[in-house]
GROMACS .gro file of C-alpha atoms in nm:
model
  338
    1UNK     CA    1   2.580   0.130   0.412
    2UNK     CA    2   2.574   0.450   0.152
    3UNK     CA    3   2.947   0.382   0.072
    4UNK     CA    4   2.837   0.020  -0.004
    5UNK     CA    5   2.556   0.083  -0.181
    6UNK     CA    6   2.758   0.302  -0.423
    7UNK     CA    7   3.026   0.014  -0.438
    8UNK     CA    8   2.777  -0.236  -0.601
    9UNK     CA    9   2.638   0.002  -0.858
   10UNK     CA   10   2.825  -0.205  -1.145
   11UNK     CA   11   2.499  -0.470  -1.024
   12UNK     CA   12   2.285  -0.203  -1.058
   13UNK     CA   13   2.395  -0.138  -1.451
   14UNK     CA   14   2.316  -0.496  -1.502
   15UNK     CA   15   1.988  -0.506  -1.338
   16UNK     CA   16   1.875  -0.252  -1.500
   17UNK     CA   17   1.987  -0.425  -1.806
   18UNK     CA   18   1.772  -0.717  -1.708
   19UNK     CA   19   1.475  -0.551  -1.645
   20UNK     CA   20   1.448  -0.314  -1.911
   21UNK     CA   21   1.506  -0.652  -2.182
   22UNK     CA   22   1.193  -0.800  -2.013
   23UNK     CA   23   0.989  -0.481  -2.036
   24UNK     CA   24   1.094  -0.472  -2.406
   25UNK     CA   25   0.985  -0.844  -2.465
   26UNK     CA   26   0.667  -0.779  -2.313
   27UNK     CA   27   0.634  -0.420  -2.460
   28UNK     CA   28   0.717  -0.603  -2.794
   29UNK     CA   29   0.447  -0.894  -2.749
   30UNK     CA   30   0.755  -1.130  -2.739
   31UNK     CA   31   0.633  -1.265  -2.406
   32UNK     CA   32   0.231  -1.232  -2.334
   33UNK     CA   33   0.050  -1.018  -2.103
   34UNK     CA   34  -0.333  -1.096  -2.028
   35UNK     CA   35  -0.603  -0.881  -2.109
   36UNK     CA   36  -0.975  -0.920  -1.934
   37UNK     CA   37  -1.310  -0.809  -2.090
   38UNK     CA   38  -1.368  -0.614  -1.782
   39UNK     CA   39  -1.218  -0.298  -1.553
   40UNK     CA   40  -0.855  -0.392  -1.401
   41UNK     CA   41  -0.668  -0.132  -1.180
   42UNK     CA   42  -0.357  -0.190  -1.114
   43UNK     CA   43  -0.209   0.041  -0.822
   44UNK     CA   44   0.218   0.002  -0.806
   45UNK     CA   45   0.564   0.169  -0.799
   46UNK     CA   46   0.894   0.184  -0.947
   47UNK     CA   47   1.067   0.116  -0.533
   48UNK     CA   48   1.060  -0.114  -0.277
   49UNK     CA   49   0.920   0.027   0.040
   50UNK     CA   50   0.668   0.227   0.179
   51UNK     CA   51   0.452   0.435  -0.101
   52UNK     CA   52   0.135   0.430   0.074
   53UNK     CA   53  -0.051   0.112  -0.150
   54UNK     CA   54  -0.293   0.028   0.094
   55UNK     CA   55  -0.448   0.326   0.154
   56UNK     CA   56  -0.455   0.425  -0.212
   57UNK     CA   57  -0.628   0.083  -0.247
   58UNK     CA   58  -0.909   0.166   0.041
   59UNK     CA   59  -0.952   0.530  -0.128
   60UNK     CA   60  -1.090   0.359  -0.479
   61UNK     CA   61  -1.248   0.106  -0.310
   62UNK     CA   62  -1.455   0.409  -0.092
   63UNK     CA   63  -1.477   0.510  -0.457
   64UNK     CA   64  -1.622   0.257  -0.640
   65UNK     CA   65  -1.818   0.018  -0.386
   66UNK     CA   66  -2.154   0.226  -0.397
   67UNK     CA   67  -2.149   0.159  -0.746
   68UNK     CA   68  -1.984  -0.184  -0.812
   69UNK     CA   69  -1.900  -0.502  -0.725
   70UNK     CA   70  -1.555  -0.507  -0.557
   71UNK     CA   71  -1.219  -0.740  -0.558
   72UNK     CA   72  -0.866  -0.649  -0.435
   73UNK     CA   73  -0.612  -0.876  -0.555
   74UNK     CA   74  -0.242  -0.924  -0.444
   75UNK     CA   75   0.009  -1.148  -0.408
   76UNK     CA   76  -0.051  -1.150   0.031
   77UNK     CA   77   0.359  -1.089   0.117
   78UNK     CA   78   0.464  -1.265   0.373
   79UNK     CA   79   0.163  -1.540   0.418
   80UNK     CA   80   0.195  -1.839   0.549
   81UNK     CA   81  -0.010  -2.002   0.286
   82UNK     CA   82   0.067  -2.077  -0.126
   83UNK     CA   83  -0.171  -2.057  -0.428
   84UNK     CA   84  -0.511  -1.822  -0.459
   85UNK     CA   85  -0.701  -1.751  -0.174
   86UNK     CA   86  -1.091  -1.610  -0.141
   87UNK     CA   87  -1.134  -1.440   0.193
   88UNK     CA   88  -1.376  -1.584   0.461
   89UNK     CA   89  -1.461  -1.577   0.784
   90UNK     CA   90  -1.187  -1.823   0.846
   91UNK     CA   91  -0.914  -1.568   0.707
   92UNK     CA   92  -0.646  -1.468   0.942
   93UNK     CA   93  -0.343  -1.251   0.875
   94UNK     CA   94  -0.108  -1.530   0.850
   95UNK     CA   95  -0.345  -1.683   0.546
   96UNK     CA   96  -0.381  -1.385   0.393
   97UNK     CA   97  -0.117  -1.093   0.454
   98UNK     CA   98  -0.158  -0.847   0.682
   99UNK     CA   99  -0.266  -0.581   0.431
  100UNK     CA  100  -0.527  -0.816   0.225
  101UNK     CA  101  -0.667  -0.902   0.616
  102UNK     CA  102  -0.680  -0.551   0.694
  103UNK     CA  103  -0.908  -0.481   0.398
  104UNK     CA  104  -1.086  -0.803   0.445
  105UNK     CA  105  -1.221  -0.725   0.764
  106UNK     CA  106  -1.271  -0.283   0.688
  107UNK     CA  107  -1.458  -0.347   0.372
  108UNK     CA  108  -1.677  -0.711   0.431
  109UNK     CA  109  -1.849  -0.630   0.115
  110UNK     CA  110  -1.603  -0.647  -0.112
  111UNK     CA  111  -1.420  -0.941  -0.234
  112UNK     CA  112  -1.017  -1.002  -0.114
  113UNK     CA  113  -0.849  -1.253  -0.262
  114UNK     CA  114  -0.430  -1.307  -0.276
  115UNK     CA  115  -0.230  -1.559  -0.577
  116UNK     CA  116   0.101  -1.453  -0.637
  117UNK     CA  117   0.011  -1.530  -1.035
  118UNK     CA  118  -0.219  -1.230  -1.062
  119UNK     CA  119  -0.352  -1.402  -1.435
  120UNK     CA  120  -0.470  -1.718  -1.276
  121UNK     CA  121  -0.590  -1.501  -0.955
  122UNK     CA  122  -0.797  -1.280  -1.186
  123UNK     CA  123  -0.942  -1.604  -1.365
  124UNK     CA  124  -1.060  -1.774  -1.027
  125UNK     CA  125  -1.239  -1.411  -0.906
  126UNK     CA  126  -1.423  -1.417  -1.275
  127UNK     CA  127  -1.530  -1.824  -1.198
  128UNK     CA  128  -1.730  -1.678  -0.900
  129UNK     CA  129  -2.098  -1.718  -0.884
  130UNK     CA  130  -2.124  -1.323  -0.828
  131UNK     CA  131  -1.816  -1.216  -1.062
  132UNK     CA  132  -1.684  -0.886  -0.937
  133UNK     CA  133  -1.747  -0.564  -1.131
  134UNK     CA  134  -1.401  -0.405  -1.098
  135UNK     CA  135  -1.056  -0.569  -0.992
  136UNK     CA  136  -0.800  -0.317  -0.812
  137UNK     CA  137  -0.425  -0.507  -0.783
  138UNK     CA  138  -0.255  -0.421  -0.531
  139UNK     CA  139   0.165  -0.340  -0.599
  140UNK     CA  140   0.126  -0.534  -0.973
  141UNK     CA  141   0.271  -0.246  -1.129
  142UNK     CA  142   0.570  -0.478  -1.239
  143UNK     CA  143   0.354  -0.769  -1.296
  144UNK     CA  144   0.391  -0.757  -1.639
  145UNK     CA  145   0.176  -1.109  -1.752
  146UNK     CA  146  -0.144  -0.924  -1.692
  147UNK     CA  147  -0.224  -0.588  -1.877
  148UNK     CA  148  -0.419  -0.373  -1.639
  149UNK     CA  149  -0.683  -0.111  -1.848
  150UNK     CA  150  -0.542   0.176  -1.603
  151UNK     CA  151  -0.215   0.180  -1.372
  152UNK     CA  152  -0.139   0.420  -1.110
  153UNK     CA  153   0.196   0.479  -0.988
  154UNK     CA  154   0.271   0.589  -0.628
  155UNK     CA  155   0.575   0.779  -0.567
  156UNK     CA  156   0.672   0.915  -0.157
  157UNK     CA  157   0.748   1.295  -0.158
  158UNK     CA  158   1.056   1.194   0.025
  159UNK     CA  159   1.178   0.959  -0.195
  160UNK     CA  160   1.057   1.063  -0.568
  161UNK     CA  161   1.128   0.773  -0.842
  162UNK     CA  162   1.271   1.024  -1.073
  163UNK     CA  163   1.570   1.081  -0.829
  164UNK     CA  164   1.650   0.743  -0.780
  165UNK     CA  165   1.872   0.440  -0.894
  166UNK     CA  166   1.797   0.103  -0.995
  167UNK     CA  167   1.856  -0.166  -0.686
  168UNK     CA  168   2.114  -0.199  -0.516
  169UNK     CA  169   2.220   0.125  -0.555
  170UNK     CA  170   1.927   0.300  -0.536
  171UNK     CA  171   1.540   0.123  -0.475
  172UNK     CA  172   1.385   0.125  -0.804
  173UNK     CA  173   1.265  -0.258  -0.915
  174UNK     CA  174   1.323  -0.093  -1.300
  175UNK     CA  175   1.403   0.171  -1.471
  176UNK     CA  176   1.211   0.495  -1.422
  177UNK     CA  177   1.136   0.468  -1.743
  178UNK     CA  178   0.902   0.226  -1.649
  179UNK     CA  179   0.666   0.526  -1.499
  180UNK     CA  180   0.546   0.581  -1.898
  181UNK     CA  181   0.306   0.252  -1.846
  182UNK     CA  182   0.155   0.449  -1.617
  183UNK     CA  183  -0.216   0.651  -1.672
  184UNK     CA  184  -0.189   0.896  -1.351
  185UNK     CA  185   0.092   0.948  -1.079
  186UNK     CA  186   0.006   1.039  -0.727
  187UNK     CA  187   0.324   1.167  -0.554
  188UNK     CA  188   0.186   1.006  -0.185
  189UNK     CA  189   0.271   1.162   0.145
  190UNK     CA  190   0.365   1.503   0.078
  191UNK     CA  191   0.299   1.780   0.328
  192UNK     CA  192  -0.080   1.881   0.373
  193UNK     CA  193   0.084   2.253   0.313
  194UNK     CA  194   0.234   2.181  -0.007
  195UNK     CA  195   0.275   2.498  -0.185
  196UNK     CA  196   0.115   2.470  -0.621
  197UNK     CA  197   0.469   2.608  -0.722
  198UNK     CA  198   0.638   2.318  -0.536
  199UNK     CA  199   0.398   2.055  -0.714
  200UNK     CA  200   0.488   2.227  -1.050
  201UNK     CA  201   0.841   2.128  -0.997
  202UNK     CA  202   0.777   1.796  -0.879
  203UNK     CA  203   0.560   1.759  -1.241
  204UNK     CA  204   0.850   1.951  -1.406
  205UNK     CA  205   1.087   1.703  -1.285
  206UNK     CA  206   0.910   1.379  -1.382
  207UNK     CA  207   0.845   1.478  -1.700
  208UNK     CA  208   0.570   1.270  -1.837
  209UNK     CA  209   0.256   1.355  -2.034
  210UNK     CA  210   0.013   1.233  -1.774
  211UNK     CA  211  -0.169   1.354  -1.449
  212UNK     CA  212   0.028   1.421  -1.145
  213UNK     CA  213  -0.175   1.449  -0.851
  214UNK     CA  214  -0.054   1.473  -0.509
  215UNK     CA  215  -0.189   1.314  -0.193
  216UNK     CA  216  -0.115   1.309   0.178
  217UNK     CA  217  -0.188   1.084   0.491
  218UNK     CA  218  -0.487   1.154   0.679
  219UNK     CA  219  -0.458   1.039   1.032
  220UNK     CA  220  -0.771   0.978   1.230
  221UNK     CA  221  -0.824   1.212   1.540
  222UNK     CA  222  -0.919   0.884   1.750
  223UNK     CA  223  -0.721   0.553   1.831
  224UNK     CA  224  -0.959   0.223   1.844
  225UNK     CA  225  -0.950  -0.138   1.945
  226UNK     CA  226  -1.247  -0.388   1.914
  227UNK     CA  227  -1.371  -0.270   2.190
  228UNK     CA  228  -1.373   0.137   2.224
  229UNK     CA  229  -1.184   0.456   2.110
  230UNK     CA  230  -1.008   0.733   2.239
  231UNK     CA  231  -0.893   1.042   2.130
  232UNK     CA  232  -0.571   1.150   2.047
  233UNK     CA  233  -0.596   1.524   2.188
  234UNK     CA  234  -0.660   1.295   2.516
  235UNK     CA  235  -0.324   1.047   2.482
  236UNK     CA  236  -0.112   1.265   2.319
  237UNK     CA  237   0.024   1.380   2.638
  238UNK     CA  238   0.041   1.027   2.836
  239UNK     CA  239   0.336   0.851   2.851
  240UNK     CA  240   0.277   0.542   2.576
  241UNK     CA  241   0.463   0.291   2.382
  242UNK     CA  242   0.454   0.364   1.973
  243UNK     CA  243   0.461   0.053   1.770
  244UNK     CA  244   0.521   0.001   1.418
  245UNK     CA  245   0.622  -0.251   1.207
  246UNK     CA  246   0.618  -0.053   0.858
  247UNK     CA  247   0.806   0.087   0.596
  248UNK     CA  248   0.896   0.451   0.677
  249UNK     CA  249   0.714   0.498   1.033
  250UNK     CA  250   0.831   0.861   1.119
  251UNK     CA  251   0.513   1.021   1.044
  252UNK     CA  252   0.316   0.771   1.259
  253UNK     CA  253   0.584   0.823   1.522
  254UNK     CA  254   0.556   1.230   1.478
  255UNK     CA  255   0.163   1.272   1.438
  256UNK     CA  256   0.166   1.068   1.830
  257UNK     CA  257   0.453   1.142   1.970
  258UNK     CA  258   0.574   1.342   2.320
  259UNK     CA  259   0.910   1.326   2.467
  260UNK     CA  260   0.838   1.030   2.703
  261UNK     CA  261   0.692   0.815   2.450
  262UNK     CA  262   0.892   0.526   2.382
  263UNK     CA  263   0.898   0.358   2.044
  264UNK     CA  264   0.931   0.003   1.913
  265UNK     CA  265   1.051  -0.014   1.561
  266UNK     CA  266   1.004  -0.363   1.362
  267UNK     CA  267   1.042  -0.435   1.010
  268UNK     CA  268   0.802  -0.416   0.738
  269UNK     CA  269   0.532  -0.705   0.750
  270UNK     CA  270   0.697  -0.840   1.068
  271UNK     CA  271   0.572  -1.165   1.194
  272UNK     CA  272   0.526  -1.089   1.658
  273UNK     CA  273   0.642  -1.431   1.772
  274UNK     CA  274   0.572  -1.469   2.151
  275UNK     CA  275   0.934  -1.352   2.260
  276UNK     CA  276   0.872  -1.032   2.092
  277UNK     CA  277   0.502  -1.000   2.224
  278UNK     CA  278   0.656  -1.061   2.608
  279UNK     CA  279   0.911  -0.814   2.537
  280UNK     CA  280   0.649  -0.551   2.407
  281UNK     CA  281   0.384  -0.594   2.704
  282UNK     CA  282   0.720  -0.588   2.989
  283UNK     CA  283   0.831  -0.242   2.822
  284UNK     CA  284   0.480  -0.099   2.807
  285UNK     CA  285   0.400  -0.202   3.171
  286UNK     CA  286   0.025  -0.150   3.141
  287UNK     CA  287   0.058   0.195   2.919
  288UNK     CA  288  -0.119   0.242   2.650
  289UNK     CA  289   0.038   0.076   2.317
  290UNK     CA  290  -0.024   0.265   1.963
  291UNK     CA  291  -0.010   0.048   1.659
  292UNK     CA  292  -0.074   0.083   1.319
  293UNK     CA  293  -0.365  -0.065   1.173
  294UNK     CA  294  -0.151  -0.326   0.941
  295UNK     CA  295   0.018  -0.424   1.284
  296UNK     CA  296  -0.283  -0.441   1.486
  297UNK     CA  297  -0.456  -0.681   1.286
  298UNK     CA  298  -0.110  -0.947   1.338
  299UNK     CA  299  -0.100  -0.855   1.699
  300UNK     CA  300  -0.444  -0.795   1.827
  301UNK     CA  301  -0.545  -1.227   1.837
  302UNK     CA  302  -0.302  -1.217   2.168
  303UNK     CA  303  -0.423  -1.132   2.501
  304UNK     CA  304  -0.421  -0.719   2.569
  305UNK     CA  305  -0.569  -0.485   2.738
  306UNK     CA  306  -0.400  -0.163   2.673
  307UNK     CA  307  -0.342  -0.223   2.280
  308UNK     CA  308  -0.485   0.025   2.012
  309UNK     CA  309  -0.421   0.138   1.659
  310UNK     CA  310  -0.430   0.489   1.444
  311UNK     CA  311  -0.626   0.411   1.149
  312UNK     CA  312  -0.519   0.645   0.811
  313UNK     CA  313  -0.645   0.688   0.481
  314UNK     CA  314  -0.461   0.891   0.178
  315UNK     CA  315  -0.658   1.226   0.087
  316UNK     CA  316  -0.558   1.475  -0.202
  317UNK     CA  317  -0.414   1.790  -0.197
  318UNK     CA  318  -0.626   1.899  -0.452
  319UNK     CA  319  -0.809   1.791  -0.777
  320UNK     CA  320  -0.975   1.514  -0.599
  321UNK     CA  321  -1.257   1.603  -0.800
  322UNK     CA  322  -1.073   1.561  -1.144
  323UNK     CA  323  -0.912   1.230  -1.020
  324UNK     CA  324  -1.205   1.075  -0.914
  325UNK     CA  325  -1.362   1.148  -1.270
  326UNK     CA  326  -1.071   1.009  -1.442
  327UNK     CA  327  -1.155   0.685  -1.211
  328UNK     CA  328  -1.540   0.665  -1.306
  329UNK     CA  329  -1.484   0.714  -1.643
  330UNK     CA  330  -1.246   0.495  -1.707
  331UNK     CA  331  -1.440   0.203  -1.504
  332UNK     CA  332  -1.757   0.318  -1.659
  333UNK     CA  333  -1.624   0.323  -2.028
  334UNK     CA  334  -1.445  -0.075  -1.925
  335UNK     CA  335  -1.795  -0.187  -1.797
  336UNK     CA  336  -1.968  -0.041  -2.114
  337UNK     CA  337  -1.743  -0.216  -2.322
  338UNK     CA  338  -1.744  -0.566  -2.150
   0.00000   0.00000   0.00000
């Protein structure tokens, strides 16, 4: 697969030749990007796969909701559905996306809508009778038709943008000179431990005349289903089936795991069909099955009785305090101004 990848970097060249002629058009005003009169956020990265969006997403949302009115927008991958759609109580996972469910049913008072064109989405959530405050986009950090007032790019520790290649080769969607649109970047899921000399290397390395903060993910010391908890100190030990259907599971795998655990790996955003939920129930045999929230809100409408999930959320390193100024100020400024 490496050898391959290497093989088709003459496609890479060209993509990256693609992309960086539509950045220029729209960096040029050649093609048109959007503006709105009132605080957009849009939260992205440079690769495909796992960067740790959604919890980013929650953390302003924690953020901002004591203080304003609240809409997530994204294009809801994988839906079984097509145009903009307002959350309700009629919402399911296969209307919305997993992810835009998942927030729809953690944070009730905040608005979730998905439209894969983010301009028209925007426009429908500012024809509501209660207009939002503050839109956060979720993974629009290449959607290039709106112009977000602030854009934060996600990097993994793992995987760092600035040591990558454009697609195929590598996973960047454009160049990584693409990260200078960007008004902070949080390198996401670094150790807890990480040391301030390794962070000013990481900064060193990037490059760029913005702030770097660094975050980690935070995994809850209890497992939950609609129904009760339990705590991990207490299962950590039993004998369980590990389920994930994300991008990059490892950590979920290693924060649960004991050597008689088994684990069922799925893709990203995987859609259970009933073959695969048979097959998951005959290999846990009544043991308790650990999900991850994303996957528990696809899975949890069948019939279990042994089926929990590990929620997470993405907490800083350090200079929490600065970032969440940057945040207010910015969204306070925005509302001023509108």
């Amino acid at each position: 697969m490496i050898i391959l990848r290497y093989l088709l970097f003459p496609f890479s060249v060209i993509y990256g030749v693609i992309t960086s002629i539509r950045n220029f058009l729209f960096d040029s005003g050649i093609l048109k990007s959007y503006a709105f009169d009132i605080p957009v956020i849009a939260v992205g990265n440079l690769s495909v796969g796992g960067t740790g969006k959604t919890p980013q997403i929650e953390y302003l949302i924690r953020l901002l909701s004591p203080n304003y009115k609240i809409a997530t927008l994204s294009r809801g991958y994988k839906r079984k559905s097509k145009g903009f759609i307002l959350a309700d109580e009629t919402s399911t996972a296969e209307i919305l996306g997993d992810e835009p469910f998942q927030m729809h049913q953690k944070f009730p008072n905040i608005e979730v809508a998905v439209d894969a064109n983010r301009k028209n989405g925007i426009e429908q959530l500012l024809s509501l009778h209660e207009k939002p405050n503050v839109i956060l986009l979720d993974d629009a950090f290449q959607h290039r038709k709106v112009k977000a007032g602030f854009y934060i790019l996600l990097s993994a520790y793992d995987d760092l943008f600035c040591n990558d290649f454009m697609l195929p080769t590598g996973n960047l969607r454009e160049s990584r000179s693409g990260a200078k649109r960007a008004n902070v970047i949080i390198i996401t899921k670094c150790p807890k431990d990480l040391s301030e000399l390794a962070q000013e290397k990481i900064k060193k390395k990037i490059g760029l005349n913005c702030s770097i903060f660094f975050s980690y993910i935070d995994y809850d010391l209890e497992v939950y289903n609609e129904f009760e908890s339990k705590k991990v100190s207490e299962i950590k030990n039993s004998d369980k089936i590990l389920l994930a259907g994300i991008a990059k599971p490892q950590s979920f795998f290693s924060y649960l795991d004991n050597s008689n655990d088994q684990k069922l790996e799925f893709p990203d955003h995987h859609h259970f069909t009933e073959n695969d939920i048979q097959t998951i129930k005959n290999k846990a045999n009544n043991k308790l099955i650990i999900t991850t929230e994303k996957d528990y809100v696809r899975l949890k409408k069948q019939h279990w009785n042994n089926l929990y999930y590990l929620p997470i959320k993405s907490s800083f390193i350090s200079d929490s305090d600065n970032f969440n100024q940057t945040i207010l100020k910015y969204v306070g400024k925005s509302s001023r101004n509108s």
